[in-house]
Coordinates of C-alpha atoms and ligand atoms in Angstrom, one line a residue:
X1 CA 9.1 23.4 13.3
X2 CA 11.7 20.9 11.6
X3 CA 15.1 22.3 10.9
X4 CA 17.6 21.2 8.2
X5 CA 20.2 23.4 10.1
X6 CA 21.8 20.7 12.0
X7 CA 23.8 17.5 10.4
X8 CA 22.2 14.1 11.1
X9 CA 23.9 10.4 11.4
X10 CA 22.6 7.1 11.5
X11 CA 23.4 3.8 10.5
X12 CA 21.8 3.2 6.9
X13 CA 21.8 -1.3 6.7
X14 CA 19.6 -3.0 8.7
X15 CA 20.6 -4.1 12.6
X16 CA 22.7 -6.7 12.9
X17 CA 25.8 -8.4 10.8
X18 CA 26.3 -7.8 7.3
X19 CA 29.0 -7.9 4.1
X20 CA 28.6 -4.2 4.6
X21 CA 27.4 -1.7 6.7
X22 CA 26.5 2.0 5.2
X23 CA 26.7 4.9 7.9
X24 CA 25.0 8.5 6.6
X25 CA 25.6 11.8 7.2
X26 CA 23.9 14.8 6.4
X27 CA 23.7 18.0 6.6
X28 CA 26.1 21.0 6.2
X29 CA 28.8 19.8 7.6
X30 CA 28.8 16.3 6.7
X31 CA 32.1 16.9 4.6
X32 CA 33.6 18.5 7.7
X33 CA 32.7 15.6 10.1
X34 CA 33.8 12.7 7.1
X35 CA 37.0 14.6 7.3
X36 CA 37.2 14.5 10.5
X37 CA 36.4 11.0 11.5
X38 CA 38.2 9.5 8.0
X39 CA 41.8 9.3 7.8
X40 CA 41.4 10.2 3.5
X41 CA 44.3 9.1 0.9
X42 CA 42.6 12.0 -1.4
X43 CA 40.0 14.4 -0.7
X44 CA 36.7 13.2 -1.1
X45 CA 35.7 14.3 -4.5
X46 CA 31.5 15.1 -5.6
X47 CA 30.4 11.6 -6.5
X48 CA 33.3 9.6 -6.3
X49 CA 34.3 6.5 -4.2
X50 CA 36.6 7.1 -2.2
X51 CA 39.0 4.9 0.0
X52 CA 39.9 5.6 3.8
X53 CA 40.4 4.6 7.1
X54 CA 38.9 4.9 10.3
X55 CA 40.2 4.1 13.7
X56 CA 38.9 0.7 13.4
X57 CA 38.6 -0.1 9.6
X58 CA 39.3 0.1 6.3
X59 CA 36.2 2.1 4.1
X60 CA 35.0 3.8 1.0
X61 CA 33.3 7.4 1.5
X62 CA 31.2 8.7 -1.4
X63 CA 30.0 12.6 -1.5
X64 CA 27.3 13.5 -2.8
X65 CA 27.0 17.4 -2.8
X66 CA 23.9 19.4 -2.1
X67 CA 21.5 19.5 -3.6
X68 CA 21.4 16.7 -5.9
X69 CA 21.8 13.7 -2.9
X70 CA 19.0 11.9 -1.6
X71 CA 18.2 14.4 0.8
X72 CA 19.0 17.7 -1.1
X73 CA 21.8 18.2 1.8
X74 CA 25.4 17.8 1.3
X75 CA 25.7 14.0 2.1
X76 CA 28.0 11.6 2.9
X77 CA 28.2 7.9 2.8
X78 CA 30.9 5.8 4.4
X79 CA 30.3 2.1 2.9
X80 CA 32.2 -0.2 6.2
X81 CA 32.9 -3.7 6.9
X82 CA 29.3 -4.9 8.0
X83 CA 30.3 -5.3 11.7
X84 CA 27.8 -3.2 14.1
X85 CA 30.1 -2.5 16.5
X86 CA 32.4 -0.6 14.0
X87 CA 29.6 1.1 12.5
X88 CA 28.4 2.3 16.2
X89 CA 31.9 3.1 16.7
X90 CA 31.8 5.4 13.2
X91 CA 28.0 7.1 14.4
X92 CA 30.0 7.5 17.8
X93 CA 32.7 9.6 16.3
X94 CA 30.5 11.5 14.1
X95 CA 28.3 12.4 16.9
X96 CA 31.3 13.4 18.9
X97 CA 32.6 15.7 15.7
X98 CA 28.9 17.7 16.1
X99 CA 26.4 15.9 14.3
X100 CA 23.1 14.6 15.8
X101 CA 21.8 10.8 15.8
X102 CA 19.0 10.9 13.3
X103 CA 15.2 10.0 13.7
X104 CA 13.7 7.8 12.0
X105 CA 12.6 8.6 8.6
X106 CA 14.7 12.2 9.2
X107 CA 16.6 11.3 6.0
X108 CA 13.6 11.2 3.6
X109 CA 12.1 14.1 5.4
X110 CA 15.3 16.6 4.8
X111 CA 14.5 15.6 1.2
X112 CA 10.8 16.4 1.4
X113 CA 11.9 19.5 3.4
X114 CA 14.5 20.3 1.0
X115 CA 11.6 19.7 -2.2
X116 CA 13.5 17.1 -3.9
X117 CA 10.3 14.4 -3.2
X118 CA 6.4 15.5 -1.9
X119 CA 4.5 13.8 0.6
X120 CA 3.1 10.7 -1.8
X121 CA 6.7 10.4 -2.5
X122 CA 8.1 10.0 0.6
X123 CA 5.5 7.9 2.0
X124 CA 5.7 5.7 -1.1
X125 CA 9.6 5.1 0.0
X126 CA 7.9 3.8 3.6
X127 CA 6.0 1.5 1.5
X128 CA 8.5 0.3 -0.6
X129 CA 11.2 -0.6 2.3
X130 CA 7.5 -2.4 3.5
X131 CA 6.3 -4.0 0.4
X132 CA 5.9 -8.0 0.8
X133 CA 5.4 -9.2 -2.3
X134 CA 6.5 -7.8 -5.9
X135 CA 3.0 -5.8 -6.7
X136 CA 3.1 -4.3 -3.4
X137 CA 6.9 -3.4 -4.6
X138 CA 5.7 -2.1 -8.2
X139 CA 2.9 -0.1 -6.4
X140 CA 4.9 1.7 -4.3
X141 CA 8.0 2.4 -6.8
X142 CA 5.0 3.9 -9.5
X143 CA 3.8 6.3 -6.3
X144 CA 8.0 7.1 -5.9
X145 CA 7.9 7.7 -9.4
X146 CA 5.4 10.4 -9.4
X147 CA 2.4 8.7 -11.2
X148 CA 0.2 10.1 -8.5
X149 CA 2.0 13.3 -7.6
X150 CA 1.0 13.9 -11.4
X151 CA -2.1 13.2 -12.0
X152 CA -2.9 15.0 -8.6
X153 CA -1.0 17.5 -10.1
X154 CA -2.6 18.0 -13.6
X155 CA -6.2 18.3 -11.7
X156 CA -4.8 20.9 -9.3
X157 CA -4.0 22.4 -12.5
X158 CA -7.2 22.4 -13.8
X159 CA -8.7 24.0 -10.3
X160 CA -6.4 26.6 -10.5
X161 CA -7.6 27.2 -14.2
X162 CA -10.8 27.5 -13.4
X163 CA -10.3 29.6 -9.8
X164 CA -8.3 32.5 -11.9
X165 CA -11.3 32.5 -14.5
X166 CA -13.5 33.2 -12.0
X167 CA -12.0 35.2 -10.0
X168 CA -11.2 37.8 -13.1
X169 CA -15.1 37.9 -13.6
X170 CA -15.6 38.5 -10.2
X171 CA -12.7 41.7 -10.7
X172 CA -14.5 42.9 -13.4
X173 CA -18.3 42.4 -12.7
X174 CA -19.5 45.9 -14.3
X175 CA -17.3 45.7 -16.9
X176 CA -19.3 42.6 -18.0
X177 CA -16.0 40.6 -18.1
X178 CA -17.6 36.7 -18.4
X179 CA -14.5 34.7 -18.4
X180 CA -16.6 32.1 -17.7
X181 CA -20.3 30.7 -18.8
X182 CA -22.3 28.7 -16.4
X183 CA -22.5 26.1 -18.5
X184 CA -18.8 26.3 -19.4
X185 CA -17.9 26.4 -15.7
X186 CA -20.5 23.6 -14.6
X187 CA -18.9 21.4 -17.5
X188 CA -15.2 21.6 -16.6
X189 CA -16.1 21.1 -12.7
X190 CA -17.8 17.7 -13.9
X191 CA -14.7 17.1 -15.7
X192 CA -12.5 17.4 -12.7
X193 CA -14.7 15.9 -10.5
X194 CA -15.0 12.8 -12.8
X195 CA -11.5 12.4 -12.9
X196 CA -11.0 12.3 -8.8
X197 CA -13.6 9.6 -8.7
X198 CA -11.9 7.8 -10.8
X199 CA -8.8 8.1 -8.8
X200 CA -11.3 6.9 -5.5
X201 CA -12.2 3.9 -7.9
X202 CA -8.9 2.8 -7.2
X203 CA -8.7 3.1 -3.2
X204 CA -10.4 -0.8 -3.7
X205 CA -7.7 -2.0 -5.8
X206 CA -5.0 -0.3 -3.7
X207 CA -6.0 -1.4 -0.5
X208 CA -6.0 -5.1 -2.2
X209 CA -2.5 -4.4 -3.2
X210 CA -0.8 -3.1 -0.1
X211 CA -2.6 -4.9 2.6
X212 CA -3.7 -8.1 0.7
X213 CA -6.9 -9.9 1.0
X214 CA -8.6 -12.8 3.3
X215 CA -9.5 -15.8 1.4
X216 CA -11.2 -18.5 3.9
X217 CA -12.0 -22.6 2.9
X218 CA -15.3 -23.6 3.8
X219 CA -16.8 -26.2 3.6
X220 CA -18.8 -29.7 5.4
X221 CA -16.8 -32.0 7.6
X222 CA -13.9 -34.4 5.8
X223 CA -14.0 -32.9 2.6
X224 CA -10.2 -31.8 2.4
X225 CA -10.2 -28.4 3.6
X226 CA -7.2 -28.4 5.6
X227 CA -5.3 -30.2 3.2
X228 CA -6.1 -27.9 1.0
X229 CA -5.0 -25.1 3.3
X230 CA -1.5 -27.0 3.5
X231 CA -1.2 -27.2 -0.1
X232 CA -1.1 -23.7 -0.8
X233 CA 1.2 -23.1 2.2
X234 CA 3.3 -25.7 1.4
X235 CA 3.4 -26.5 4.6
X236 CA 1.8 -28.7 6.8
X237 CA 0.3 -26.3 9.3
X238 CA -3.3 -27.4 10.0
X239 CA -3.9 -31.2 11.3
X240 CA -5.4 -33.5 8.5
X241 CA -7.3 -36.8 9.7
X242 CA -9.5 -39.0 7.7
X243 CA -12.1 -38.5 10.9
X244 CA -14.6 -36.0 10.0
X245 CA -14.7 -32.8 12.5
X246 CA -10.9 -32.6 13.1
X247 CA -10.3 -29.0 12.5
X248 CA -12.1 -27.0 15.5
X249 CA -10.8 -23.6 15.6
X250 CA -9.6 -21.2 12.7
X251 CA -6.2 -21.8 11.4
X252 CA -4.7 -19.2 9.4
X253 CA -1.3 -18.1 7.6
X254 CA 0.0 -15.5 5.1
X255 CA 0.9 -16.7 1.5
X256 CA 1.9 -15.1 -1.1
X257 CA -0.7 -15.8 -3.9
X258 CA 0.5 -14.4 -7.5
X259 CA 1.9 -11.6 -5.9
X260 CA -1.1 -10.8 -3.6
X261 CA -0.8 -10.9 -0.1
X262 CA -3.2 -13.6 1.0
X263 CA -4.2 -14.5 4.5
X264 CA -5.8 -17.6 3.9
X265 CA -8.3 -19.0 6.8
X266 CA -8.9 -22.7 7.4
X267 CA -11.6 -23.2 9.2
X268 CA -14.0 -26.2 11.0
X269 CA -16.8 -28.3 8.5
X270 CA -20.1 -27.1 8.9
X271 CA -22.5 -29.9 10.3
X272 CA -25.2 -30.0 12.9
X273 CA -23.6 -31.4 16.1
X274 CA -24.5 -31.5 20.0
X275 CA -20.8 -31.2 20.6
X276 CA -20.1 -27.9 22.1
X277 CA -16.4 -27.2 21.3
X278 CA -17.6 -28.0 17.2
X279 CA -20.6 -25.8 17.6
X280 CA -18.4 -23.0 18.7
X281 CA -16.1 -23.9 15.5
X282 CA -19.2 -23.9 13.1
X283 CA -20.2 -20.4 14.5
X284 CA -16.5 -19.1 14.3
X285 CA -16.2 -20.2 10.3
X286 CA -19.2 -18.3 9.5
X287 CA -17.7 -15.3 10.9
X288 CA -14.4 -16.0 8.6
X289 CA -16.5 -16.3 5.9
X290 CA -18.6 -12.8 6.4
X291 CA -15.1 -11.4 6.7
X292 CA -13.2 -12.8 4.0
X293 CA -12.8 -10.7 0.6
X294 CA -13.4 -14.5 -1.2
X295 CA -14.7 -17.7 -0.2
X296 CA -13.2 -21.4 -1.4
X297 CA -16.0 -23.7 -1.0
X298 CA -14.5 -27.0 -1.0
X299 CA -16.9 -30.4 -2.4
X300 CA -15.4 -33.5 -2.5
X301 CA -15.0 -35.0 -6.3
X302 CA -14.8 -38.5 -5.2
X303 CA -18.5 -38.7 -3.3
X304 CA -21.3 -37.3 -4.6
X305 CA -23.1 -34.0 -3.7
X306 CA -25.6 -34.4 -0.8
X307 CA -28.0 -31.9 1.0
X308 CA -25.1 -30.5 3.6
X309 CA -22.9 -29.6 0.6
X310 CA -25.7 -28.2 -1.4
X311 CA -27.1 -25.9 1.7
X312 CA -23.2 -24.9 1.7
X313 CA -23.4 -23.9 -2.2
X314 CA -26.9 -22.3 -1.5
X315 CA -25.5 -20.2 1.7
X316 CA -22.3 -19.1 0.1
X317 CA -23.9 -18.2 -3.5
X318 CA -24.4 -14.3 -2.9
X319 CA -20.7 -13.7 -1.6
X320 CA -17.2 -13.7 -4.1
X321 CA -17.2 -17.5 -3.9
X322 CA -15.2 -20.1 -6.0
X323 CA -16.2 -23.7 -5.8
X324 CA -13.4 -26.6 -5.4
X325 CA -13.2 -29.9 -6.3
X326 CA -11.1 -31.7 -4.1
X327 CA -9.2 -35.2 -4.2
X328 CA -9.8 -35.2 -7.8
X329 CA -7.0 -38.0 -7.8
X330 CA -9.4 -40.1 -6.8
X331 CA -12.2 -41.5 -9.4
X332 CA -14.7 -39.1 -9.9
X333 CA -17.6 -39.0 -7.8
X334 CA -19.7 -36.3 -10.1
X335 CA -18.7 -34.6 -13.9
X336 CA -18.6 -30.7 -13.1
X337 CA -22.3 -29.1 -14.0
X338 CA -21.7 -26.3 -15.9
X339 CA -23.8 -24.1 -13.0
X340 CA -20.9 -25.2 -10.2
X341 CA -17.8 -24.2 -12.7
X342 CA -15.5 -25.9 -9.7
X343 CA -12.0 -26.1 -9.9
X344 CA -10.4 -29.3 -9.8
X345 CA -7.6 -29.9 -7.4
X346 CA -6.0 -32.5 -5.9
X347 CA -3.9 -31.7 -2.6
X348 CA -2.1 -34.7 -2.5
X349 CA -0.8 -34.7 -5.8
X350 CA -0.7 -30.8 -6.7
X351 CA -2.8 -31.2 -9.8
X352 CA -4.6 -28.3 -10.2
X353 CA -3.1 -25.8 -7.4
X354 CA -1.8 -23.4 -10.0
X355 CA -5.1 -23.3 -12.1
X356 CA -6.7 -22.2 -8.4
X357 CA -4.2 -19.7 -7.4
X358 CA -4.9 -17.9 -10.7
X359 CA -8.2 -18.2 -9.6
X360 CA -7.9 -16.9 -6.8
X361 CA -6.2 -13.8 -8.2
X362 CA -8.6 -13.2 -11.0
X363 CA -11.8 -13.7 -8.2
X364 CA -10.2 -11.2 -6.1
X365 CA -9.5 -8.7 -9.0
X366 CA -12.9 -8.9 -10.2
X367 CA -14.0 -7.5 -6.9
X368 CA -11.5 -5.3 -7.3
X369 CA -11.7 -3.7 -10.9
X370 CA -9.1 -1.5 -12.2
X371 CA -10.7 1.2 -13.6
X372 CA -8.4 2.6 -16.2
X373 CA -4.7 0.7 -17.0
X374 CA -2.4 3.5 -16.1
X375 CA -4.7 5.2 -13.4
X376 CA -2.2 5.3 -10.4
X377 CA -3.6 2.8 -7.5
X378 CA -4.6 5.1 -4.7
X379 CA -3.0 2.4 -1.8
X380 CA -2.8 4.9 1.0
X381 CA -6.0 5.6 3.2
X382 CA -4.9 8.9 3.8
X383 CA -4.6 9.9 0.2
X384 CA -8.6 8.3 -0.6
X385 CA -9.6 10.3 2.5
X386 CA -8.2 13.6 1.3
X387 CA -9.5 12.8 -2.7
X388 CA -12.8 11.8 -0.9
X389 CA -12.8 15.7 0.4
X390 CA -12.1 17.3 -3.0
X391 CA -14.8 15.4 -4.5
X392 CA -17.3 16.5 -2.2
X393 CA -15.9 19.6 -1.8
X394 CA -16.2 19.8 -6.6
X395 CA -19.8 18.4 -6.2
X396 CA -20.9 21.0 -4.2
X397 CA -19.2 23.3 -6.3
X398 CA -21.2 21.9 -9.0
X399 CA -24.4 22.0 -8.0
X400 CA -23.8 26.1 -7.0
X401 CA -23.4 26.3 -10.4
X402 CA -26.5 24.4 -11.5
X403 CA -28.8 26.1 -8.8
X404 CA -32.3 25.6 -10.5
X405 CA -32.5 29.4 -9.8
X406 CA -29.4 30.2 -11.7
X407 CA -25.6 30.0 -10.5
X408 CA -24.5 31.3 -7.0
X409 CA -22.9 33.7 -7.0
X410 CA -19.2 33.2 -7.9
X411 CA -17.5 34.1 -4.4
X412 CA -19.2 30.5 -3.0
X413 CA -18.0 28.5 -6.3
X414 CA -14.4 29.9 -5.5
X415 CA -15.2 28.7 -1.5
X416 CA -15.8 25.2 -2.8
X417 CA -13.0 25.3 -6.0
X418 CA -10.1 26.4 -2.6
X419 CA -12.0 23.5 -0.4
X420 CA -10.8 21.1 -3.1
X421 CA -7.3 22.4 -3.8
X422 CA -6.6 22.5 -0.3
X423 CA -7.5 18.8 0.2
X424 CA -4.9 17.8 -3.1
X425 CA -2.2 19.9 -1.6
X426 CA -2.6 18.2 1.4
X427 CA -2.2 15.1 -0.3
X428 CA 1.0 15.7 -1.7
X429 CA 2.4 18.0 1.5
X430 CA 2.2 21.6 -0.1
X431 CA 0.3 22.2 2.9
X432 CA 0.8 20.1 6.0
X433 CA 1.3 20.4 9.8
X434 CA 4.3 18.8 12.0
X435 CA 2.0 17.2 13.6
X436 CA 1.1 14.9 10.6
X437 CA 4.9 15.1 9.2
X438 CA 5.7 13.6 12.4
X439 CA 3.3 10.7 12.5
X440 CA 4.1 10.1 8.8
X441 CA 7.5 9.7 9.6
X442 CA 7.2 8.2 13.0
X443 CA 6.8 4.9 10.8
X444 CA 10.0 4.4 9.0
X445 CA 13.5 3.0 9.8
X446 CA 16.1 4.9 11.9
X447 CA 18.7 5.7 9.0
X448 CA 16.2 6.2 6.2
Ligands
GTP1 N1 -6.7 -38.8 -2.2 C1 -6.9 -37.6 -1.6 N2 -7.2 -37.5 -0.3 C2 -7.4 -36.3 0.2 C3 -7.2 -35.1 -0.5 N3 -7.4 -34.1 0.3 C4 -7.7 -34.6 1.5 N4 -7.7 -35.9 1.5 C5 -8.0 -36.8 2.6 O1 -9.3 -36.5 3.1 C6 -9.3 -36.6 4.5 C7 -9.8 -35.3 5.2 O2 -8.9 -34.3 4.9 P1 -8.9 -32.9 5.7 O3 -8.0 -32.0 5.0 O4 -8.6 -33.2 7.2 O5 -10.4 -32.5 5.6 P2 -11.2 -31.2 6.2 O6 -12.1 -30.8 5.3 O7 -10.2 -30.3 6.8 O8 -11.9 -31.9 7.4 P3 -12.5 -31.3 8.8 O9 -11.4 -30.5 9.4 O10 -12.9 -32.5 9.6 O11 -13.6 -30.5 8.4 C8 -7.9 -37.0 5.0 O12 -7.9 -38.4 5.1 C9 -7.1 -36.6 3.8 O13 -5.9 -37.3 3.6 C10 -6.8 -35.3 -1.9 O14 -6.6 -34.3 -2.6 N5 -6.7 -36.5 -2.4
MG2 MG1 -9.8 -29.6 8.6

């Protein structure tokens, strides 16, 4: 079991040099060990900034008394010069005044101990400190803000509605208490049930968010794919020739695409060839493109369509696909047929790049629908796993109480109803094991 008896230390900036370092302390007696290791001008005051010195340097200590602090313990937070060996030396003294170097993550778990954040919470601050790109950011600070913890919360609500109705028919049975019709009951479980799906709806959209998407370039020999590649980089990563055949093996790279995390896979042109290493290449791009969440076909503008490009256009047509128009700096080749809608770009001179990224973002959005605006995006597996349970766990519940033979009794309704809470409260970590707390945790930073 996790105790909050103890105080805990730990350097709170990154590893490394800085303008300033942050050292934290919680715990009981984090006021007794500041004042131990600070030399103080005034006592530290609740909240306030306050100057001091320490054998080695000049800092500010701020106190934030339990239980409004970040961890719901009685913290403090000496704000140092940014040099690591005077923070170590600060952690040192503290440690030697009877406080305890901190796991990682121990912060955030005192305040999910304490009940100042739940589970979603705390695991959304992990995410945060992780984010890559500003969505990934926005996601995570809606999940610290509670969107999910509430809506989770307003259907465990509803469960718990529903369990007390029946459970007072099932108190009173010859007293022909019937808190609750079939019907009535049957109705509000679809209700619930609806409403968790449409929370699962968003698992796709999540997962797009905080992991990103593959997006590979395909295409026949020469046509610009690599340049392509390069362009959005903006970098010159993959080698561009005018020879046909020069990119073998996959080539890929992370870029951030309208605020997506993209990993964006060049790979060889597809042709038939006796050459062994290329054969290997062709077989390898197909894989990238089974794998990727969109395709970029690439044509070339400035020769015209033959059979290899329109094989390409037939092979690629039943996966999320967008069609490119490379080198369109040179004189067109072809005018755009309505049926190919392709994208004009031209790598060399940029035209058309930003037109594509949107495009990018939209194709991958459309695969991803959001279901409802301010539905929270469910971006954690763990959350869609344990929403996937109380679904199952309301359906069967449901069709109890539509038995073609009239309802079930209520006892297995009530089974199915405590199934489902018990998967939501798991969720947010109203019931939990160390076991998990410890994994969760086993993922953030050492002063966090
Ligand atoms: N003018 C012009 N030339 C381009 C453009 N994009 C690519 N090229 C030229 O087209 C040739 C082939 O470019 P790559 O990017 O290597 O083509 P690829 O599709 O990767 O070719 P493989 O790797 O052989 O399959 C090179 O000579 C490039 O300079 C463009 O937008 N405009
Ligand atoms: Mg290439």
């Amino acid at each position: 079991m996790f105790s909050t008896d103890d105080t805990i230390v730990a350097i709170a900036t990154p590893a490394g040099r800085g303008g300033i370092g942050v050292v934290r302390i919680s715990g009981p007696s984090a006021v007794e060990i500041a004042n131990a290791l600070l030399q103080l001008d005034s006592p530290l005051r609740p909240r306030y900034a306050t100057f001091a010195r320490t054998q080695g340097d000049q800092v500010v200590a701020t106190y934030f008394p339990a239980p409004h602090s970040y961890t719901g313990d009685h913290v403090v937070e000496i704000s140092a010069h940014g040099s690591p060996v005077v923070l170590r030396q600060i952690v040192a003294t503290a440690m030697a005044s009877g406080s305890r170097l901190a796991e990682p993550g121990e912060f955030t778990l005192r305040a999910f101990l304490n009940g100042r954040i739940d589970l979603v919470q705390a695991e959304a601050v992990a995410d945060l400190i992780d984010a890559v790109t500003p969505l990934q950011a926005r996601a995570a600070f809606d999940q610290l803000e509670g969107t999910l913890t509430g809506q989770i919360a307003s259907i465990d609500a509803a469960l718990f509605d529903l369990t007390a109705k029946l459970e007072a028919s099932l108190d009173f049975p010859d007293e022909g208490y019937h808190f609750l019709e079939a019907g009535e009951t049957g109705a509000a479980l679809r209700a619930i049930e609806r409403t968790i799906a449409a929370l699962l709806c968003e698992v796709r959209r999540g997962r797009l968010i905080r992991e990103g998407a593959r997006v590979a370039i395909a295409g026949k020999p020469n046509v610009g794919k690599s340049s392509l590649f390069n362009a959005l980089l903006g970098a010159g990563r993959a080698i561009v020739t005018s020879i046909p055949g020069t990119t073998r093996d996959l080539v890929s790279d992370t870029v951030d695409i309208e605020g997506l995390r993209i990993d964006l896979v060049d790979t060889a042109g597809v042709r038939t060839t006796s050459d062994e290493v290329e054969i290997e290449g062709v077989s390898r791009a197909r894989q990238a493109w089974a794998n990727a969440d969109l395709v970029l076909l690439v044509v070339d503008r400035s020769c015209a369509i033959d059979e290899a490009d329109k094989d390409l256009l037939h092979e690629t047509a039943d996966v999320p696909r967008l069609v490119v128009a490379t080198k369109s700096d040179l004189p067109p080749a072809w005018r755009d047929a309505d049926d190919l809608q392709a994208i004009a770009v031209s790598s060399k001179t940029g035209i058309g790049l930003d037109g594509l990224r949107s495009a990018i973002r939209t194709g991958l959005d459309a695969a991803n629908p959001a279901t409802a605006p301010d539905t929270a995006a469910v971006t954690n597996v763990r959350h869609a796993a344990l929403l996937e349970r109380a679904r199952t766990a309301l359906c069967r519940a449901v069709e109890a109480v539509e038995a073609p033979g009239g309802p079930v009794a209520e006892e297995f309704v009530l089974t199915d109803l405590q199934d489902a809470r018990a998967a939501l409260e798991e969720v947010t970590g109203k019931r939990t094991s160390d076991d998990l707390l410890r994994h969760i945790f086993a993922r953030f930073c050492i002063g966090k």
